[in-house]
mmCIF file of C-alpha atoms in Angstrom:
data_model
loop_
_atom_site.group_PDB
_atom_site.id
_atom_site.type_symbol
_atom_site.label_atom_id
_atom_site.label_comp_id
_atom_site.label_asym_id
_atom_site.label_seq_id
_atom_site.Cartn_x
_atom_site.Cartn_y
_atom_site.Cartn_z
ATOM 1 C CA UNK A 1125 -9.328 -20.341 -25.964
ATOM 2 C CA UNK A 1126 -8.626 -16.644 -26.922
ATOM 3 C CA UNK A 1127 -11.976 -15.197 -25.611
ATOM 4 C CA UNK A 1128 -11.683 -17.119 -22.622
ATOM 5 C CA UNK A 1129 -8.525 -15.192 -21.261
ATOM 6 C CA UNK A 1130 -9.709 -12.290 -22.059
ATOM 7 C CA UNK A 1131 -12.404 -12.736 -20.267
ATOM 8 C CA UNK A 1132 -10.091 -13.897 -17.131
ATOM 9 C CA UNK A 1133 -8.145 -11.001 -17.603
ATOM 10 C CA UNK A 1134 -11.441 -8.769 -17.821
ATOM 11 C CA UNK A 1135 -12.440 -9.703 -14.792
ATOM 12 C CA UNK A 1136 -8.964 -9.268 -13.073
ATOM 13 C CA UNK A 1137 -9.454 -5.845 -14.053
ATOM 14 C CA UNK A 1138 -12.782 -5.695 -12.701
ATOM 15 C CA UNK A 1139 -11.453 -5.784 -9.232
ATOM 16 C CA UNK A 1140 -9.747 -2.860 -8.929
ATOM 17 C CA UNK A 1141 -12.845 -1.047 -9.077
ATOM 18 C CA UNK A 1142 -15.284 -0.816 -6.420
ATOM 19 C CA UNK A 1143 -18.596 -3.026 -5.961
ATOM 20 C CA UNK A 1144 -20.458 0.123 -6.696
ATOM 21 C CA UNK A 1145 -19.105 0.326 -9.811
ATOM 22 C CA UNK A 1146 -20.175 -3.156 -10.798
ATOM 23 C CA UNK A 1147 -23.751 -1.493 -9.973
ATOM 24 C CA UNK A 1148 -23.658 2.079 -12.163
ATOM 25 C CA UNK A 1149 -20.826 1.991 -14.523
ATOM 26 C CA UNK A 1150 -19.910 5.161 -12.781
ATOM 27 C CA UNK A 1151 -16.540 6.291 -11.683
ATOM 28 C CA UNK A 1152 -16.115 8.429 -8.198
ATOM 29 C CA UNK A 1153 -13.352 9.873 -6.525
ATOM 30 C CA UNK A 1154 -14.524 7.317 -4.388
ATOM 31 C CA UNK A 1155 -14.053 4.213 -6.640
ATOM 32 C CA UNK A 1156 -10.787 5.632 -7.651
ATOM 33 C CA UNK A 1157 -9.659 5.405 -3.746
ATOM 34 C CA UNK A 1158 -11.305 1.804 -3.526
ATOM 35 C CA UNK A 1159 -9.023 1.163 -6.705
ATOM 36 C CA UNK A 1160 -5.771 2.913 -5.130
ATOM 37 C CA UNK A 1161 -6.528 0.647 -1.926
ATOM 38 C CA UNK A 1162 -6.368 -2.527 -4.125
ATOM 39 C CA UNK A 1163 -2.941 -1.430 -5.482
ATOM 40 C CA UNK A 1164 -1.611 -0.276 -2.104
ATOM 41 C CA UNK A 1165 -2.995 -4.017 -0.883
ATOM 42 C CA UNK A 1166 -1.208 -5.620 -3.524
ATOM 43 C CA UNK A 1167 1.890 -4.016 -3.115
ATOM 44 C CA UNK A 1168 2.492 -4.553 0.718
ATOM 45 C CA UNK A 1169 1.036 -8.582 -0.005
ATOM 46 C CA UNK A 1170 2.796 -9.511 -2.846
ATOM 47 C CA UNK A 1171 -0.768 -10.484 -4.616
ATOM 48 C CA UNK A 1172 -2.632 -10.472 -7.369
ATOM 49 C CA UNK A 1173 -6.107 -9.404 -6.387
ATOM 50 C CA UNK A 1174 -7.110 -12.694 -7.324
ATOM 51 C CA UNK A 1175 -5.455 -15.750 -6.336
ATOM 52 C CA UNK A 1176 -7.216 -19.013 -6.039
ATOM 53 C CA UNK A 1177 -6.278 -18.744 -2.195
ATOM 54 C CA UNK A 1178 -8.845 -16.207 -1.843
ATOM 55 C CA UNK A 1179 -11.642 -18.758 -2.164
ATOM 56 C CA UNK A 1180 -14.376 -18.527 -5.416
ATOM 57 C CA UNK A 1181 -15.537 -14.981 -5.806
ATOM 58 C CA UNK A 1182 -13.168 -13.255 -2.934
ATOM 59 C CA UNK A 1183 -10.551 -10.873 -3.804
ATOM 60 C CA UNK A 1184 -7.301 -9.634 -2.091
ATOM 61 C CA UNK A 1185 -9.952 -7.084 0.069
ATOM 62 C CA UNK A 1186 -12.248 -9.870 0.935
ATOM 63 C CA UNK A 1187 -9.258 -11.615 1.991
ATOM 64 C CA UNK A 1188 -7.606 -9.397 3.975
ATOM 65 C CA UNK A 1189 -10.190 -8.123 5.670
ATOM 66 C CA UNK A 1190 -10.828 -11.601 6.822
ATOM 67 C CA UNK A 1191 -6.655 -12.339 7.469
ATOM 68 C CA UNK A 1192 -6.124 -9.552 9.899
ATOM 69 C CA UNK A 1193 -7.341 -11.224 13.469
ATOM 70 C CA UNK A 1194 -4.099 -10.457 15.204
ATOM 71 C CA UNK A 1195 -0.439 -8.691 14.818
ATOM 72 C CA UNK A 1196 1.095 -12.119 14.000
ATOM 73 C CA UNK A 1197 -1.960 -12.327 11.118
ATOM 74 C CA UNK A 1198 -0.897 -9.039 9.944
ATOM 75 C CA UNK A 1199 2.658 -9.827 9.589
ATOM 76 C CA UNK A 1200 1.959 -13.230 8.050
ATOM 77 C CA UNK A 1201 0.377 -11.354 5.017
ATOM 78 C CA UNK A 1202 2.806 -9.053 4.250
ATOM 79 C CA UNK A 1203 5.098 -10.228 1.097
ATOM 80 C CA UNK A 1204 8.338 -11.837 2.294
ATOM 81 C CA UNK A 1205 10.676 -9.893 0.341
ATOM 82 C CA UNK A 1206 10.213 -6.813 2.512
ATOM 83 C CA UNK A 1207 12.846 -6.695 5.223
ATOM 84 C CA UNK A 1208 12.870 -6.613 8.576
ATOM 85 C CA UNK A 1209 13.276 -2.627 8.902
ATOM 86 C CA UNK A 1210 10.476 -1.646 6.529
ATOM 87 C CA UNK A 1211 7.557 -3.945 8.368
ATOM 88 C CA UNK A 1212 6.085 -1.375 10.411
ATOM 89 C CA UNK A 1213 5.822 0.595 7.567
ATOM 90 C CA UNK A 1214 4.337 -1.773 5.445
ATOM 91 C CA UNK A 1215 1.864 -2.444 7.590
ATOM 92 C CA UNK A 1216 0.411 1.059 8.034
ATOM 93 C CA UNK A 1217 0.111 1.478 3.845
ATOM 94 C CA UNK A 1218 -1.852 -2.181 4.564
ATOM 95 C CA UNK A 1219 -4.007 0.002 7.002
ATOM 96 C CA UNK A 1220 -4.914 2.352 4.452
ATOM 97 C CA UNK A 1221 -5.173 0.161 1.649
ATOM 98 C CA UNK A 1222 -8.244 -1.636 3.910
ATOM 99 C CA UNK A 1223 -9.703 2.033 4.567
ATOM 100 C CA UNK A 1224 -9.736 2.443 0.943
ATOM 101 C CA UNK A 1225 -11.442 -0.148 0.354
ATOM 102 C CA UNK A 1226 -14.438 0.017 3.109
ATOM 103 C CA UNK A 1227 -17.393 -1.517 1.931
ATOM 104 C CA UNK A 1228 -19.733 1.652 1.812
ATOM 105 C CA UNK A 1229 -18.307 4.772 -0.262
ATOM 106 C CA UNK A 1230 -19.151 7.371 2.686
ATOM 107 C CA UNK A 1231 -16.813 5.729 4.578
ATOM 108 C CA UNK A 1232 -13.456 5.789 2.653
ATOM 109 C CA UNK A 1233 -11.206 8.374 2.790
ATOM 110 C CA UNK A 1234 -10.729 11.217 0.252
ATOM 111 C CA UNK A 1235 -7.855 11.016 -1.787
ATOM 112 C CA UNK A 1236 -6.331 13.808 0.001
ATOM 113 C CA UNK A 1237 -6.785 11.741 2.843
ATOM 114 C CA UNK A 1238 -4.626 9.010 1.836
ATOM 115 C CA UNK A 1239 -1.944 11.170 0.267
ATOM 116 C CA UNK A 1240 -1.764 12.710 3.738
ATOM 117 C CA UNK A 1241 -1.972 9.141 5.692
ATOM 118 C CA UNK A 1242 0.804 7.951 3.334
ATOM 119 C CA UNK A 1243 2.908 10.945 4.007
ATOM 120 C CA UNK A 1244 2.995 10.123 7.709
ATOM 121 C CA UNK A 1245 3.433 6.449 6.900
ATOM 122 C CA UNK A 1246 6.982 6.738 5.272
ATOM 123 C CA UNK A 1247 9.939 6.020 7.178
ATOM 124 C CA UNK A 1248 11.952 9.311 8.142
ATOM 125 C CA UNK A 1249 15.662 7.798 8.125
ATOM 126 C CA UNK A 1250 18.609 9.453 9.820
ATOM 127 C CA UNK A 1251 21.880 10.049 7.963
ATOM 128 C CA UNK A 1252 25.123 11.960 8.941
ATOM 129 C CA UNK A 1253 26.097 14.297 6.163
ATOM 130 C CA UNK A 1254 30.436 14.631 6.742
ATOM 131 C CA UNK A 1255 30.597 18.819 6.048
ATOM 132 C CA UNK A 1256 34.324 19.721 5.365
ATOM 133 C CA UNK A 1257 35.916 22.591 7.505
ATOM 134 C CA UNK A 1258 37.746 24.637 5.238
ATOM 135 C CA UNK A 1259 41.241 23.979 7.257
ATOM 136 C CA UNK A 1260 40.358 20.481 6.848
ATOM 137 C CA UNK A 1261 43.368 20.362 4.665
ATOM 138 C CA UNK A 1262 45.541 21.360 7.468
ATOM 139 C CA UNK A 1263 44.957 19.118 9.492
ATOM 140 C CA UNK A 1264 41.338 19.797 11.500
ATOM 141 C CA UNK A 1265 39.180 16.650 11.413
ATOM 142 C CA UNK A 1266 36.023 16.875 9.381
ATOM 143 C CA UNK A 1267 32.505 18.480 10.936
ATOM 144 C CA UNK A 1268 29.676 15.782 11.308
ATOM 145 C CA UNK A 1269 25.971 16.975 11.348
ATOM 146 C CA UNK A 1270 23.356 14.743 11.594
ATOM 147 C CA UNK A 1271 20.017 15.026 9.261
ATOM 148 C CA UNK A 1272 16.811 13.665 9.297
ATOM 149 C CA UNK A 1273 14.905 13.123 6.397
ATOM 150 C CA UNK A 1274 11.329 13.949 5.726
#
């Protein structure tokens, strides 16, 4: 019973790295971003990258790839407990999570790459920032600036 989960939980592992991997034992920058794009997948879905949904020998890749027909598809995938606001940005980390995990090496980004892509991906949010006149005190309503942040 023992060996048997771990070797369930061996091959859970085994996902996160990239079919070439399975192939040379080798680790890339390459399988590294194939790995990343699992986790990215994983966090925007809600998943595991196995789940007996997938079918017998898919993964949360596999199953994506195959998911995404259409906006609504998109939007069905993403995990429920992110709200309304944060969608759009959910579903451009679910864009790079599937470039990360292209099929053939040469065609995934660099790691830069994706730190970059994820940089434009976040939400800049507006706040106002109340900055206090110094005669405030006296009577003078409060200064309001408004900020965005990056």
């Amino acid at each position: 019973m023992v060996t048997s989960r771990l070797i369930i939980q061996s091959l859970s592992y085994m996902l996160f790295f990239s079919a070439e991997y399975a192939y040379t034992s080798k680790v890339n920058e390459k399988s590294d971003v194939y790995s990343f794009g699992v986790v990215l997948m994983e966090l925007v879905t809600g998943k595991k990258p196995i789940e007996p949904e997938f079918g017998d020998n898919k993964d949360i890749a596999h199953w994506i790839r195959h998911q995404i027909t259409s906006r609504e598809s998109i939007m069905s995938i993403l995990d429920p407990r992110i709200e309304e606001d944060q969608k759009e940005e959910a579903i451009k980390v679910l864009r790079i999570g599937v470039l990360c995990t292209e099929r053939l090496p040469a065609l995934r980004p660099s790691m830069r790459t994706v730190v970059q892509m994820l940089e434009e991906a976040r939400p800049h949010r507006s706040i106002v920032i109340d900055v206090k006149d110094e005669e405030e005190g006296r009577g003078r309503a409060s200064k309001s600036m408004e900020k965005t942040l990056i």
